[in-house]
Amino acid sequence: MLGSVRFAAIAALCTLTFSASLCYAQTQDRRVPSSQAELRLSYAPIVQRVQPAVVNVYAAKTVQVRNPFLDDPIFRRFFGAPGQQPEQMQRSLGSGVMVDASGLVVTNNHVIEGADQVKVSLADKREYEAEIVLKDSRTDLAVLRLKDTKEKFTTLDFANSDELLVGDVVLAIGNPFGVGQTVTHGIISALARTQVGITDYQFFIQTDAAINPGNSGGALVDMTGRLAGINTAIFSRSGGSQGIGFAIPANMVRVVVASAKSGGKAVKRPWLGARLQAVTPEIAETLGLKLPSGALVANVAPNSPASRAGLKLSDLIVAIDGQAIDDPNAFDYRFATRPLGGSAQIDVQRGGKAVKLTVALETAPDTDRDEIVLTARSPFQGARVANISPAVADELHLDAGAEGVVVTDLADDATAASVGFQKGDIILAVNNEKITRTSDLDKASKTGTRVWRITLVRGGQQINVTLGG
């Protein structure tokens, strides 16, 4: 009786707003659990299976507390010499995932960057010292190995992240705020996010599963209990979760882990040898395209895989191995996750016609890099520089034909960073002396001049700078 009265009320309400038949159909789409078994549906079996493979990562580094007055010799009498300044231990907290039974853990590079000590804590509270096997800043991933253990650990298998769909349910497991291992759940909100600006390879899984500080490096798990991605960042105005988190897809994680297992100190990836640019609405209109999508070829290096395959300036790449390419970031990700040694089929639009090209999957030559850190008192002090090889150009997204000496890294407290040099700056000349090799720049930095006139290229633009000695 009560059920019929309830239905009559719903039908009456529907008549006032929609048709009664439509509202009846909507009520049939919902139902209460029909059995005790349905009331007990839970993610617990998945969590119990994967939780032992998710670990906490603790990193620590010793830093010297530097007093800015030490730059003045008068104040040194009161504050002491630099070596006498107190040291401070900086600690960071993150999460990680066991990906090999021998004790191999993958986490975010930013969790362990610059660390002197790294410890890994398992779900059962046991702690191990860990060594850093491989760091890859381009993907923000790092691989650790537990020390002094012969135990076989629980691991997570990799999912094929290309098979994920928006709306799939996922679990995020990590150690947010250091409170202990925590499980949150949500759905995949978006795929192939390329405008995030976190790493070189921008092709993130977006999820609304709660991710907070400390979750970095933790697992994003699908409903089969496999690793769908590594949680790496959140979008937040408050510092806490606001339902927008990003994870590195498992297929990219797999490439980094494979390099670590093979004993490599750097990740080996295929090299295209071409610079790509996004298709703007204006470019699309000029090319007669219906949609502003694809990756436009802006430069091709001689003797590169792209050149040998027949890729030409102004070609529009629209697919690789049958997978559509929306922008250069999508191509970079797809190409980087292809296995070395084989080939990839690239679909190109050229002059309104479809062209298929076969590109060899090989690494970029890295001969004559000659990477050094400049230590002489100069504006370049603390900068790491290298000769531009094809591998260096690929790493720093320089023009394929770029030549000279480039800044590859800067220490945070370096003079070079404080005066404004940036990673990727190409140094062309110092005090009217042409710079073609790192040895030239090393020599120029030791001249002890009082005025420094420097010519460099940044973002394709030549800049002239004058600095005091």
mmCIF file of N, CA, C and O in Angstrom, residues 40-92:
data_model
loop_
_atom_site.group_PDB
_atom_site.id
_atom_site.type_symbol
_atom_site.label_atom_id
_atom_site.label_comp_id
_atom_site.label_asym_id
_atom_site.label_seq_id
_atom_site.Cartn_x
_atom_site.Cartn_y
_atom_site.Cartn_z
ATOM 1 N N ARG A 40 27.046 -5.532 1.214
ATOM 2 C CA ARG A 40 28.420 -5.739 1.637
ATOM 3 C C ARG A 40 29.428 -5.528 0.504
ATOM 4 O O ARG A 40 30.614 -5.829 0.654
ATOM 5 N N LEU A 41 28.975 -5.007 -0.647
ATOM 6 C CA LEU A 41 29.914 -4.726 -1.730
ATOM 7 C C LEU A 41 30.979 -3.739 -1.244
ATOM 8 O O LEU A 41 30.667 -2.749 -0.579
ATOM 9 N N SER A 42 32.242 -4.002 -1.564
ATOM 10 C CA SER A 42 33.333 -3.216 -0.985
ATOM 11 C C SER A 42 34.573 -3.284 -1.872
ATOM 12 O O SER A 42 34.762 -4.226 -2.648
ATOM 13 N N TYR A 43 35.427 -2.231 -1.729
ATOM 14 C CA TYR A 43 36.730 -2.230 -2.396
ATOM 15 C C TYR A 43 37.785 -2.950 -1.559
ATOM 16 O O TYR A 43 38.941 -3.056 -1.972
ATOM 17 N N ALA A 44 37.394 -3.427 -0.377
ATOM 18 C CA ALA A 44 38.360 -3.997 0.560
ATOM 19 C C ALA A 44 39.218 -5.119 -0.038
ATOM 20 O O ALA A 44 40.425 -5.152 0.207
ATOM 21 N N PRO A 45 38.658 -6.048 -0.833
ATOM 22 C CA PRO A 45 39.515 -7.103 -1.388
ATOM 23 C C PRO A 45 40.642 -6.560 -2.263
ATOM 24 O O PRO A 45 41.769 -7.072 -2.225
ATOM 25 N N ILE A 46 40.357 -5.499 -3.055
ATOM 26 C CA ILE A 46 41.394 -4.898 -3.888
ATOM 27 C C ILE A 46 42.441 -4.230 -3.008
ATOM 28 O O ILE A 46 43.653 -4.400 -3.205
ATOM 29 N N VAL A 47 41.983 -3.485 -2.003
ATOM 30 C CA VAL A 47 42.903 -2.766 -1.120
ATOM 31 C C VAL A 47 43.818 -3.744 -0.388
ATOM 32 O O VAL A 47 45.036 -3.534 -0.301
ATOM 33 N N GLN A 48 43.257 -4.819 0.132
ATOM 34 C CA GLN A 48 44.070 -5.787 0.872
ATOM 35 C C GLN A 48 45.134 -6.415 -0.019
ATOM 36 O O GLN A 48 46.232 -6.750 0.457
ATOM 37 N N ARG A 49 44.836 -6.557 -1.286
ATOM 38 C CA ARG A 49 45.787 -7.181 -2.206
ATOM 39 C C ARG A 49 46.913 -6.225 -2.592
ATOM 40 O O ARG A 49 48.062 -6.633 -2.725
ATOM 41 N N VAL A 50 46.591 -4.922 -2.778
ATOM 42 C CA VAL A 50 47.595 -3.988 -3.300
ATOM 43 C C VAL A 50 48.305 -3.186 -2.216
ATOM 44 O O VAL A 50 49.411 -2.687 -2.445
ATOM 45 N N GLN A 51 47.692 -3.057 -1.036
ATOM 46 C CA GLN A 51 48.249 -2.202 0.004
ATOM 47 C C GLN A 51 49.681 -2.562 0.402
ATOM 48 O O GLN A 51 50.506 -1.660 0.606
ATOM 49 N N PRO A 52 50.046 -3.848 0.501
ATOM 50 C CA PRO A 52 51.429 -4.172 0.889
ATOM 51 C C PRO A 52 52.482 -3.694 -0.107
ATOM 52 O O PRO A 52 53.654 -3.578 0.243
ATOM 53 N N ALA A 53 52.074 -3.400 -1.357
ATOM 54 C CA ALA A 53 53.029 -2.963 -2.376
ATOM 55 C C ALA A 53 53.214 -1.457 -2.398
ATOM 56 O O ALA A 53 54.074 -0.948 -3.125
ATOM 57 N N VAL A 54 52.419 -0.723 -1.621
ATOM 58 C CA VAL A 54 52.546 0.734 -1.558
ATOM 59 C C VAL A 54 53.327 1.091 -0.296
ATOM 60 O O VAL A 54 52.996 0.628 0.795
ATOM 61 N N VAL A 55 54.374 1.910 -0.461
ATOM 62 C CA VAL A 55 55.291 2.200 0.637
ATOM 63 C C VAL A 55 55.355 3.699 0.902
ATOM 64 O O VAL A 55 54.897 4.514 0.097
ATOM 65 N N ASN A 56 55.937 4.042 2.036
ATOM 66 C CA ASN A 56 56.220 5.435 2.360
ATOM 67 C C ASN A 56 57.697 5.701 2.097
ATOM 68 O O ASN A 56 58.549 4.862 2.381
ATOM 69 N N VAL A 57 57.996 6.869 1.555
ATOM 70 C CA VAL A 57 59.373 7.243 1.232
ATOM 71 C C VAL A 57 59.755 8.476 2.036
ATOM 72 O O VAL A 57 59.069 9.511 1.978
ATOM 73 N N TYR A 58 60.863 8.363 2.798
ATOM 74 C CA TYR A 58 61.365 9.475 3.597
ATOM 75 C C TYR A 58 62.740 9.872 3.052
ATOM 76 O O TYR A 58 63.629 9.029 2.923
ATOM 77 N N ALA A 59 62.904 11.129 2.718
ATOM 78 C CA ALA A 59 64.178 11.618 2.188
ATOM 79 C C ALA A 59 64.676 12.762 3.054
ATOM 80 O O ALA A 59 63.893 13.567 3.575
ATOM 81 N N ALA A 60 65.999 12.828 3.214
ATOM 82 C CA ALA A 60 66.593 13.881 4.032
ATOM 83 C C ALA A 60 67.871 14.370 3.375
ATOM 84 O O ALA A 60 68.600 13.597 2.749
ATOM 85 N N LYS A 61 68.132 15.663 3.485
ATOM 86 C CA LYS A 61 69.388 16.224 3.001
ATOM 87 C C LYS A 61 69.866 17.288 3.968
ATOM 88 O O LYS A 61 69.070 17.973 4.625
ATOM 89 N N THR A 62 71.185 17.401 4.065
ATOM 90 C CA THR A 62 71.805 18.370 4.959
ATOM 91 C C THR A 62 72.103 19.645 4.185
ATOM 92 O O THR A 62 72.720 19.609 3.113
ATOM 93 N N VAL A 63 71.637 20.765 4.699
ATOM 94 C CA VAL A 63 71.904 22.052 4.056
ATOM 95 C C VAL A 63 72.564 22.977 5.073
ATOM 96 O O VAL A 63 72.326 22.879 6.277
ATOM 97 N N GLN A 64 73.421 23.841 4.574
ATOM 98 C CA GLN A 64 74.083 24.811 5.432
ATOM 99 C C GLN A 64 73.257 26.079 5.480
ATOM 100 O O GLN A 64 72.850 26.608 4.439
ATOM 101 N N VAL A 65 72.979 26.545 6.676
ATOM 102 C CA VAL A 65 72.209 27.765 6.850
ATOM 103 C C VAL A 65 73.142 28.944 6.559
ATOM 104 O O VAL A 65 74.059 29.234 7.320
ATOM 105 N N ARG A 66 72.903 29.604 5.428
ATOM 106 C CA ARG A 66 73.807 30.653 4.974
ATOM 107 C C ARG A 66 73.275 32.021 5.378
ATOM 108 O O ARG A 66 72.113 32.347 5.146
ATOM 109 N N ASN A 67 74.144 32.814 5.971
ATOM 110 C CA ASN A 67 73.770 34.176 6.354
ATOM 111 C C ASN A 67 74.136 35.129 5.220
ATOM 112 O O ASN A 67 75.295 35.173 4.797
ATOM 113 N N PRO A 68 73.195 35.909 4.695
ATOM 114 C CA PRO A 68 73.493 36.799 3.568
ATOM 115 C C PRO A 68 74.547 37.865 3.890
ATOM 116 O O PRO A 68 75.206 38.380 3.001
ATOM 117 N N PHE A 69 74.745 38.178 5.170
ATOM 118 C CA PHE A 69 75.738 39.185 5.529
ATOM 119 C C PHE A 69 77.171 38.712 5.267
ATOM 120 O O PHE A 69 78.102 39.507 5.269
ATOM 121 N N LEU A 70 77.328 37.378 5.041
ATOM 122 C CA LEU A 70 78.676 36.859 4.832
ATOM 123 C C LEU A 70 79.306 37.373 3.545
ATOM 124 O O LEU A 70 80.513 37.246 3.348
ATOM 125 N N ASP A 71 78.492 37.937 2.661
ATOM 126 C CA ASP A 71 79.055 38.506 1.441
ATOM 127 C C ASP A 71 79.889 39.758 1.749
ATOM 128 O O ASP A 71 80.720 40.178 0.941
ATOM 129 N N ASP A 72 79.679 40.333 2.909
ATOM 130 C CA ASP A 72 80.423 41.519 3.324
ATOM 131 C C ASP A 72 81.529 41.089 4.290
ATOM 132 O O ASP A 72 81.252 40.554 5.368
ATOM 133 N N PRO A 73 82.814 41.324 3.945
ATOM 134 C CA PRO A 73 83.913 40.857 4.802
ATOM 135 C C PRO A 73 83.892 41.457 6.203
ATOM 136 O O PRO A 73 84.395 40.853 7.149
ATOM 137 N N ILE A 74 83.307 42.643 6.363
ATOM 138 C CA ILE A 74 83.248 43.256 7.696
ATOM 139 C C ILE A 74 82.359 42.431 8.619
ATOM 140 O O ILE A 74 82.682 42.148 9.771
ATOM 141 N N PHE A 75 81.214 41.980 8.074
ATOM 142 C CA PHE A 75 80.276 41.225 8.903
ATOM 143 C C PHE A 75 80.774 39.816 9.196
ATOM 144 O O PHE A 75 80.308 39.183 10.139
ATOM 145 N N ARG A 76 81.736 39.311 8.392
ATOM 146 C CA ARG A 76 82.247 37.961 8.647
ATOM 147 C C ARG A 76 82.920 37.870 10.019
ATOM 148 O O ARG A 76 82.979 36.797 10.618
ATOM 149 N N ARG A 77 83.438 38.992 10.490
ATOM 150 C CA ARG A 77 84.076 39.002 11.820
ATOM 151 C C ARG A 77 83.076 38.634 12.909
ATOM 152 O O ARG A 77 83.418 38.069 13.928
ATOM 153 N N PHE A 78 81.799 38.963 12.644
ATOM 154 C CA PHE A 78 80.775 38.710 13.664
ATOM 155 C C PHE A 78 80.051 37.385 13.451
ATOM 156 O O PHE A 78 79.619 36.746 14.401
ATOM 157 N N PHE A 79 79.892 36.992 12.176
ATOM 158 C CA PHE A 79 79.096 35.795 11.881
ATOM 159 C C PHE A 79 79.951 34.575 11.548
ATOM 160 O O PHE A 79 79.430 33.485 11.392
ATOM 161 N N GLY A 80 81.275 34.759 11.392
ATOM 162 C CA GLY A 80 82.139 33.624 11.132
ATOM 163 C C GLY A 80 82.264 33.320 9.657
ATOM 164 O O GLY A 80 81.561 33.865 8.815
ATOM 165 N N ALA A 81 83.194 32.409 9.352
ATOM 166 C CA ALA A 81 83.420 31.979 7.966
ATOM 167 C C ALA A 81 82.293 31.068 7.520
ATOM 168 O O ALA A 81 81.608 30.468 8.353
ATOM 169 N N PRO A 82 82.073 30.930 6.180
ATOM 170 C CA PRO A 82 80.975 30.104 5.687
ATOM 171 C C PRO A 82 80.991 28.686 6.227
ATOM 172 O O PRO A 82 79.954 28.114 6.531
ATOM 173 N N GLY A 83 82.183 28.089 6.367
ATOM 174 C CA GLY A 83 82.256 26.700 6.835
ATOM 175 C C GLY A 83 81.839 26.526 8.275
ATOM 176 O O GLY A 83 81.627 25.422 8.744
ATOM 177 N N GLN A 84 81.756 27.627 9.023
ATOM 178 C CA GLN A 84 81.402 27.547 10.431
ATOM 179 C C GLN A 84 79.904 27.729 10.672
ATOM 180 O O GLN A 84 79.461 27.729 11.802
ATOM 181 N N GLN A 85 79.145 27.901 9.619
ATOM 182 C CA GLN A 85 77.710 28.133 9.776
ATOM 183 C C GLN A 85 76.996 26.831 10.145
ATOM 184 O O GLN A 85 77.405 25.739 9.754
ATOM 185 N N PRO A 86 75.912 26.924 10.912
ATOM 186 C CA PRO A 86 75.204 25.707 11.342
ATOM 187 C C PRO A 86 74.555 24.979 10.172
ATOM 188 O O PRO A 86 74.191 25.591 9.169
ATOM 189 N N GLU A 87 74.459 23.660 10.312
ATOM 190 C CA GLU A 87 73.798 22.843 9.302
ATOM 191 C C GLU A 87 72.398 22.484 9.758
ATOM 192 O O GLU A 87 72.110 22.414 10.954
ATOM 193 N N GLN A 88 71.536 22.279 8.776
ATOM 194 C CA GLN A 88 70.142 21.969 9.071
ATOM 195 C C GLN A 88 69.707 20.782 8.220
ATOM 196 O O GLN A 88 70.099 20.683 7.051
ATOM 197 N N MET A 89 68.920 19.894 8.799
ATOM 198 C CA MET A 89 68.430 18.727 8.065
ATOM 199 C C MET A 89 67.049 19.030 7.494
ATOM 200 O O MET A 89 66.115 19.335 8.226
ATOM 201 N N GLN A 90 66.947 18.981 6.169
ATOM 202 C CA GLN A 90 65.654 19.153 5.508
ATOM 203 C C GLN A 90 65.078 17.783 5.173
ATOM 204 O O GLN A 90 65.778 16.925 4.640
ATOM 205 N N ARG A 91 63.812 17.590 5.462
ATOM 206 C CA ARG A 91 63.183 16.290 5.228
ATOM 207 C C ARG A 91 61.979 16.443 4.299
ATOM 208 O O ARG A 91 61.295 17.457 4.322
ATOM 209 N N SER A 92 61.762 15.420 3.502
ATOM 210 C CA SER A 92 60.571 15.397 2.647
ATOM 211 C C SER A 92 59.906 14.041 2.786
ATOM 212 O O SER A 92 60.551 13.039 3.125
#
